[in-house]
Amino acid sequence: SLRQKKKLTIRWKHYIIVYRCFVNIHADKSGKGDKKIMKFHSFLIKYGEIGIKGKNRYLFEDALVRQMRFALKDVDGSFYVHKSYGRVYVDCDGDYDYEETVESLKRVFGIVGICPVVRLEDRGFEQLKKDVAAYIGEMYPDKNKTFKVEARRSRKSYPKTSMEINCDLGEVILETYPEMKVDVHHPDIRLNVEVREEIYLFSEIIPGPGGMPVGTNGSAMLLLSGGIDSPVAGYMVSKRGVELEATYFHAPPYTSERAKEKVVDLAKLVSKYAGPIKLHVVNFTDIQLYIYEKCPHEELTIIMRRYMMKIAEHFAKKDGCLGMITGESIGQVASQTMQSLAATNAVCTLPVYRPLIGFDKREIVEISEKIDTYETSIQPFEDCCTIFVAKHPVTKPNLERIEKSELNLSEKIDELVQQAIDTVEIIKVK
Ligand code: ATP
Ligand code: MG
């Protein structure tokens, strides 16, 4: 799968770095350089800064730090996520799993780039020159590259200015590796040198997922089925910083315990990006049977969908969610024509977000593979919607007709809805 391929690539890159470090210790080019293994001690986190000035910046950064801590909680190693000098860092003390750390950070919305950092104790400028040459030597076996040094001093008492550091270190690199050339406009390698208490070197940027940290944009209720679409829909809205809750409707004994477990598994996979999800599992059997008994069968799906929306909205409002999310896309099935969407939408007062509305199935599948929900979504378990489904459902429902059919349901439906609400099972997914 795509994920395994990516994992392999990262593992491969990591091994190359480890291998190079190993070779370097033994080759010891400088003849008297110290024998410390160069490893990445920290990650500098780059995030988009547009629109996050002033007070928003703090909210954004605090949420980012919180989500990063959550993402790293199960990773091997001990991590210290912190803000300093207007930047966000992860310090990795002792041994840690590099590959897993990067994989986890790549799932934190708001991160645009992840830079692995080598931290050096400040032992004078002469030592720094050697360390920088060694760093370039290890990181870039192919020296046929252009570069630029970009120094930044957070510690202003350092004896050299940023310009002097740029020039002097540039000179060392040119002397050590004559194949390399300086290009200040479009260098292949941008070597960042940050002078703080320690000295930070970094030059690689691993792309992050972008978006905004979860928790910076309120919360919304996802209608989560066991299909391909709704987990992707949840992912997309949460990417914009929205915290998720979810509601799943099942119909035991027509749907199995295993079908429910599949939905819990999907919620878990989405929560790797979105953070903890409060999942509401609603028993929909009696409502479904009652609608089946009282309403025209070709309208069953639409009427069921309307009751799903009503019930999910009840839980949404109760918890202060500001909207609902579905995985609908125009024309995908009979219940997702423009007329059907209008009929379903009519029961809600909260805005309903449908982030996949203009996507083809193929495009949705692509995202579900990328976020690793696809394999779980295609496991074959029955869905409560499909059990009583008519052979020829209405594709252009008329709202008035639907509302008229619903009159057949009398007050008993309100009791059943209340009963479904009262017997909800809440699962905290994380
Ligand atoms: P999905 O792949 O997300 O199941 P779908 O293509 O099967 O979507 P439908 O079954 O018509 O399409 O469902 C449309 C949307 O309604 C889903 O994306 C989901 O948001 C919601 N939904 C459908 N069934 C359920 C369910 N059993 N529980 C909760 N939400 C549901
Ligand atoms: Mg479905």
XYZ file of C-alpha atoms and ligand atoms in Angstrom:
462
model
C 0.000 0.000 0.000
C 0.945 3.651 -0.336
C 1.566 3.936 3.387
C 3.924 0.993 3.417
C 5.811 2.444 0.467
C 6.144 5.766 2.265
C 7.273 4.021 5.420
C 9.875 2.167 3.450
C 11.143 5.357 1.840
C 11.500 7.041 5.205
C 13.136 3.966 6.714
C 15.471 3.833 3.733
C 16.421 7.491 4.078
C 16.982 7.027 7.769
C 19.280 4.064 7.174
C 21.274 6.072 4.659
C 21.779 8.817 7.234
C 22.775 6.303 9.905
C 25.075 4.583 7.418
C 26.690 7.872 6.466
C 27.268 8.732 10.108
C 28.881 5.345 10.556
C 31.114 5.746 7.516
C 32.049 9.214 8.638
C 33.181 8.194 12.101
C 35.446 5.605 10.598
C 36.695 7.647 7.667
C 37.196 10.679 9.909
C 38.032 13.029 7.042
C 39.467 15.851 9.099
C 41.902 13.499 10.798
C 41.238 14.883 14.239
C 37.514 15.592 14.312
C 35.711 14.283 17.328
C 34.031 10.901 17.133
C 30.521 11.846 18.142
C 27.813 10.296 15.961
C 25.895 13.018 14.235
C 22.233 12.361 14.836
C 19.127 14.497 14.776
C 18.464 15.818 18.254
C 15.460 17.973 17.458
C 12.896 18.894 14.864
C 12.134 22.464 13.950
C 8.502 22.759 12.964
C 7.517 25.148 10.188
C 3.949 26.324 10.019
C 1.991 28.657 7.766
C 1.904 32.084 9.284
C -0.680 33.820 7.152
C -3.518 35.260 9.179
C -2.115 34.221 12.522
C -0.744 37.494 13.787
C -1.215 38.867 17.296
C -3.430 36.956 19.670
C -4.322 34.341 17.035
C -0.701 33.375 16.786
C -0.646 32.195 20.394
C -3.849 30.236 19.995
C -2.485 28.677 16.845
C 0.874 27.776 18.383
C -0.628 26.457 21.607
C -3.009 24.235 19.672
C -0.143 23.081 17.467
C 1.977 22.154 20.490
C -0.965 20.326 22.073
C -1.665 18.320 18.924
C 2.013 17.474 18.469
C 2.183 16.142 22.013
C -0.894 14.062 21.348
C 0.619 12.729 18.115
C 3.873 11.762 19.832
C 2.372 10.205 22.937
C 2.678 6.629 21.667
C 5.983 7.003 19.826
C 9.094 5.295 21.185
C 11.321 7.905 22.832
C 11.028 10.867 25.151
C 10.004 14.112 23.510
C 9.856 17.688 24.657
C 7.609 19.848 22.502
C 8.078 23.556 23.175
C 7.977 27.059 21.803
C 11.067 29.175 21.944
C 12.184 32.347 20.225
C 8.979 32.329 18.198
C 9.461 28.817 16.877
C 8.119 25.396 17.717
C 10.537 22.544 18.398
C 10.515 18.905 19.346
C 13.584 17.932 21.341
C 14.293 14.218 21.363
C 16.257 13.089 24.372
C 18.168 9.850 24.109
C 17.197 7.160 21.657
C 14.019 7.478 19.711
C 12.376 6.022 16.651
C 13.156 8.566 13.932
C 10.862 7.060 11.335
C 7.877 6.814 13.617
C 8.459 10.320 14.953
C 8.430 11.810 11.460
C 5.365 9.729 10.479
C 3.490 11.016 13.531
C 4.414 14.649 12.976
C 3.318 14.340 9.359
C -0.206 13.821 10.669
C -0.386 17.038 12.686
C -2.440 19.648 10.867
C -0.842 23.079 10.831
C 2.642 21.708 10.184
C 3.973 22.796 6.810
C 7.504 21.438 7.183
C 9.511 19.273 9.567
C 13.250 20.033 9.718
C 15.509 17.466 11.405
C 18.051 19.443 13.452
C 21.551 18.581 14.616
C 22.240 20.381 17.896
C 25.830 21.190 18.761
C 27.347 22.453 21.941
C 29.040 25.816 21.287
C 32.732 25.074 21.489
C 33.979 28.062 19.547
C 33.859 29.044 15.915
C 36.780 26.877 14.794
C 34.952 23.784 16.050
C 31.748 24.964 14.358
C 33.579 25.138 11.037
C 34.618 21.505 11.405
C 31.148 20.439 12.465
C 29.532 22.206 9.534
C 31.921 20.574 7.077
C 31.202 17.187 8.647
C 27.460 17.828 8.525
C 27.552 18.617 4.799
C 29.821 15.630 4.269
C 27.338 13.285 5.895
C 24.114 14.721 4.573
C 25.089 15.085 0.922
C 27.222 12.319 -0.547
C 26.798 13.884 -3.972
C 28.693 17.154 -3.666
C 27.731 18.440 -7.077
C 25.323 20.930 -5.534
C 24.808 24.620 -4.941
C 24.300 25.955 -1.440
C 23.725 28.959 0.709
C 24.378 29.441 4.422
C 21.630 31.205 6.366
C 22.680 32.139 9.869
C 20.339 33.477 12.513
C 21.352 34.627 15.957
C 18.930 34.340 18.829
C 21.904 34.800 21.140
C 23.019 38.298 20.228
C 26.182 38.128 22.329
C 27.736 35.658 19.873
C 31.098 37.115 18.686
C 30.154 37.064 14.998
C 27.280 38.705 13.150
C 24.950 36.626 10.959
C 26.661 37.987 7.852
C 30.088 36.995 9.133
C 28.862 33.512 9.998
C 27.390 33.133 6.478
C 30.639 34.203 4.805
C 33.022 32.242 7.001
C 31.054 28.997 6.944
C 30.451 29.364 3.198
C 34.180 29.638 2.727
C 34.835 26.493 4.780
C 32.346 24.507 2.715
C 33.880 25.735 -0.552
C 37.354 24.851 0.671
C 36.362 21.397 1.950
C 34.220 20.446 -1.047
C 35.532 22.220 -4.149
C 32.713 20.734 -6.315
C 30.151 22.760 -4.402
C 29.105 26.232 -5.488
C 27.304 29.117 -3.841
C 23.911 30.177 -5.183
C 22.166 32.767 -3.044
C 18.927 32.777 -5.049
C 18.028 29.157 -5.767
C 20.424 26.948 -3.829
C 19.974 23.159 -3.770
C 20.917 23.219 -0.112
C 19.944 25.926 2.332
C 22.083 25.339 5.385
C 20.482 27.012 8.358
C 22.714 27.827 11.291
C 20.885 29.054 14.354
C 22.941 30.378 17.201
C 21.120 29.877 20.485
C 22.489 28.457 23.734
C 23.507 25.616 21.493
C 24.021 25.774 17.750
C 21.352 24.302 15.512
C 22.102 23.011 12.023
C 19.411 21.997 9.577
C 18.951 21.889 5.848
C 16.213 19.378 5.072
C 12.477 20.052 5.094
C 10.084 17.112 5.190
C 6.650 18.307 4.016
C 3.849 18.322 6.615
C 0.112 18.037 5.952
C -0.609 21.791 6.055
C -3.982 22.982 7.306
C -4.608 24.384 10.790
C -4.110 22.780 14.208
C -7.181 20.940 15.439
C -8.894 22.986 18.112
C -8.482 26.363 16.422
C -11.844 26.272 14.667
C -14.532 24.867 16.928
C -16.048 21.430 16.563
C -18.413 19.606 14.211
C -20.423 16.373 14.178
C -19.383 13.849 11.538
C -21.953 11.303 10.341
C -19.608 8.373 10.202
C -20.628 5.221 8.354
C -18.398 2.299 7.534
C -17.925 3.494 3.956
C -15.086 5.145 2.092
C -16.456 8.670 1.985
C -17.309 9.790 5.489
C -13.849 9.195 7.037
C -12.348 11.271 4.225
C -14.931 13.996 4.814
C -14.016 14.069 8.506
C -10.327 14.244 7.688
C -10.850 17.185 5.359
C -12.832 19.305 7.769
C -10.520 18.513 10.657
C -7.605 19.604 8.459
C -8.979 23.124 8.758
C -8.626 23.017 12.526
C -12.060 21.652 13.432
C -12.359 19.184 16.294
C -14.541 16.150 15.487
C -17.330 14.280 17.153
C -19.033 11.457 15.298
C -22.349 9.624 15.146
C -22.826 6.121 13.758
C -26.217 4.493 13.230
C -26.442 0.753 13.414
C -29.324 -1.680 13.244
C -28.644 -4.737 15.364
C -29.285 -7.596 14.779
C -29.462 -6.706 11.075
C -26.004 -5.188 11.319
C -23.321 -7.077 13.206
C -21.074 -6.188 16.099
C -18.212 -6.488 13.629
C -19.710 -3.745 11.441
C -19.692 -1.486 14.485
C -16.090 -2.410 15.291
C -15.150 -1.439 11.772
C -16.586 2.029 12.371
C -14.682 2.311 15.654
C -11.529 1.314 13.742
C -12.220 4.005 11.158
C -12.756 6.587 13.891
C -9.394 5.535 15.347
C -7.655 6.029 12.021
C -9.223 9.466 11.580
C -8.283 10.372 15.151
C -4.617 9.917 14.286
C -5.069 13.209 12.466
C -8.051 14.750 14.194
C -7.237 13.947 17.812
C -9.677 12.216 20.204
C -13.187 11.697 18.821
C -16.333 11.261 20.874
C -18.262 8.614 18.941
C -22.034 8.245 19.446
C -23.365 4.831 18.493
C -27.109 5.025 17.951
C -29.413 2.020 17.711
C -31.513 2.778 14.657
C -33.318 -0.559 14.275
C -36.742 0.364 15.600
C -36.853 3.640 13.707
C -35.860 1.890 10.525
C -38.436 -0.872 10.940
C -41.150 1.621 11.752
C -40.394 3.767 8.689
C -40.355 0.600 6.615
C -43.798 -0.293 7.918
C -45.403 3.123 7.431
C -43.808 4.840 4.428
C -43.532 4.149 0.696
C -40.536 1.933 0.215
C -39.009 4.026 -2.540
C -38.833 6.923 -0.068
C -37.318 4.877 2.699
C -33.716 5.924 2.226
C -34.498 9.631 2.154
C -36.739 9.481 5.186
C -34.162 7.451 7.089
C -31.467 9.942 6.171
C -33.660 12.763 7.480
C -34.005 11.002 10.830
C -30.291 10.334 10.973
C -29.596 14.013 10.447
C -32.112 15.008 13.131
C -30.636 12.667 15.713
C -27.036 13.558 14.894
C -27.969 17.223 15.120
C -29.441 16.650 18.559
C -26.080 15.364 19.834
C -24.227 18.077 17.925
C -26.187 20.862 19.565
C -25.963 19.266 22.975
C -22.153 19.373 22.759
C -21.889 22.806 21.162
C -20.796 21.632 17.718
C -21.073 24.378 15.138
C -21.880 22.201 12.145
C -22.361 18.714 10.757
C -20.294 16.808 8.227
C -21.286 14.120 5.749
C -19.435 12.282 3.000
C -21.997 13.083 0.322
C -21.036 13.921 -3.227
C -23.470 15.100 -5.885
C -24.994 12.285 -7.913
C -22.999 9.442 -6.389
C -26.123 7.463 -5.466
C -29.882 8.055 -5.520
C -29.810 9.608 -2.062
C -27.229 12.158 -3.189
C -28.921 13.858 -6.122
C -29.468 17.600 -5.746
C -33.132 16.913 -4.889
C -32.231 14.272 -2.308
C -29.610 16.475 -0.705
C -32.149 19.296 -0.479
C -34.688 16.967 1.152
C -32.156 15.681 3.700
C -30.798 19.117 4.381
C -34.263 20.523 5.128
C -34.437 18.911 8.592
C -31.277 20.593 9.921
C -30.739 24.038 11.301
C -26.964 23.668 11.758
C -24.885 24.106 8.607
C -24.073 20.760 6.974
C -20.580 20.587 5.510
C -20.047 18.219 2.613
C -16.382 18.595 1.742
C -16.558 15.885 -0.953
C -19.475 17.445 -2.781
C -17.575 18.007 -6.030
C -15.286 14.973 -5.872
C -15.426 11.900 -8.063
C -15.225 8.532 -6.316
C -11.731 8.039 -7.722
C -10.517 11.254 -6.087
C -12.081 10.259 -2.761
C -10.448 6.826 -2.928
C -7.100 8.497 -3.547
C -7.385 10.512 -0.332
C -8.630 7.520 1.638
C -5.527 5.609 0.545
C -3.321 8.512 1.513
C -4.818 8.758 4.997
C -4.891 4.969 5.358
C -8.639 4.450 5.836
C -9.247 2.711 2.504
C -8.322 -0.839 3.504
C -10.617 -0.670 6.520
C -13.467 0.979 4.614
C -13.639 -1.755 2.001
C -14.011 -4.578 4.522
C -17.347 -6.134 3.637
C -19.810 -5.565 6.464
C -23.453 -4.714 6.172
C -24.546 -1.086 6.474
C -27.831 -0.223 8.173
C -28.888 1.911 5.195
C -28.680 -0.856 2.682
C -30.693 -3.459 4.545
C -34.191 -2.314 3.699
C -33.257 -0.433 0.606
C -35.822 -0.379 -2.214
C -34.958 -1.662 -5.663
C -35.945 1.648 -7.230
C -35.550 4.477 -4.727
C -36.806 7.925 -5.698
C -34.008 9.925 -7.258
C -35.894 13.229 -7.379
C -37.775 13.338 -4.097
C -40.217 16.151 -3.655
C -39.976 17.674 -0.199
C -43.744 18.131 0.195
C -44.403 14.525 -0.728
C -41.763 13.316 1.695
C -43.182 15.440 4.481
C -46.642 14.073 3.724
C -45.364 10.498 3.898
C -43.762 11.261 7.221
C -47.176 12.209 8.619
C -47.933 8.464 8.603
C -45.340 8.098 11.305
C -47.502 9.875 13.952
C -46.192 10.587 17.464
C -44.761 7.154 17.833
C -41.717 8.220 15.811
C -40.921 10.902 18.401
C -40.918 8.255 21.103
C -38.622 6.063 19.034
C -36.277 8.975 18.367
C -36.219 9.783 22.070
C -35.518 6.149 22.859
C -32.636 6.084 20.345
C -31.215 9.216 21.967
C -31.609 7.842 25.480
C -29.884 4.558 24.668
C -26.908 6.045 22.829
C -23.576 4.389 23.516
C -20.645 6.789 23.779
C -17.178 5.592 22.841
C -14.145 7.806 23.418
C -11.874 7.059 20.491
C -8.213 8.007 20.572
P -19.921 6.469 2.860
O -18.868 5.888 1.984
O -19.415 7.600 3.704
O -20.698 5.438 3.641
P -21.839 6.307 0.807
O -21.278 6.531 -0.531
O -22.072 4.907 1.271
O -20.968 7.123 1.863
P -24.501 6.946 1.735
O -24.641 5.601 2.336
O -25.608 7.533 0.938
O -23.202 7.109 0.817
O -24.199 7.927 2.917
C -23.982 9.288 2.692
C -23.481 9.904 3.988
O -24.434 9.742 5.028
C -22.242 9.225 4.499
O -21.072 9.768 3.917
C -22.299 9.503 5.973
O -21.865 10.812 6.259
C -23.809 9.431 6.247
N -24.194 8.055 6.660
C -24.663 7.057 5.894
N -24.887 5.944 6.617
C -24.578 6.231 7.886
C -24.586 5.504 9.121
N -24.979 4.227 9.188
N -24.194 6.135 10.243
C -23.780 7.425 10.195
N -23.729 8.156 9.071
C -24.143 7.582 7.925
Mg -22.395 4.236 3.207
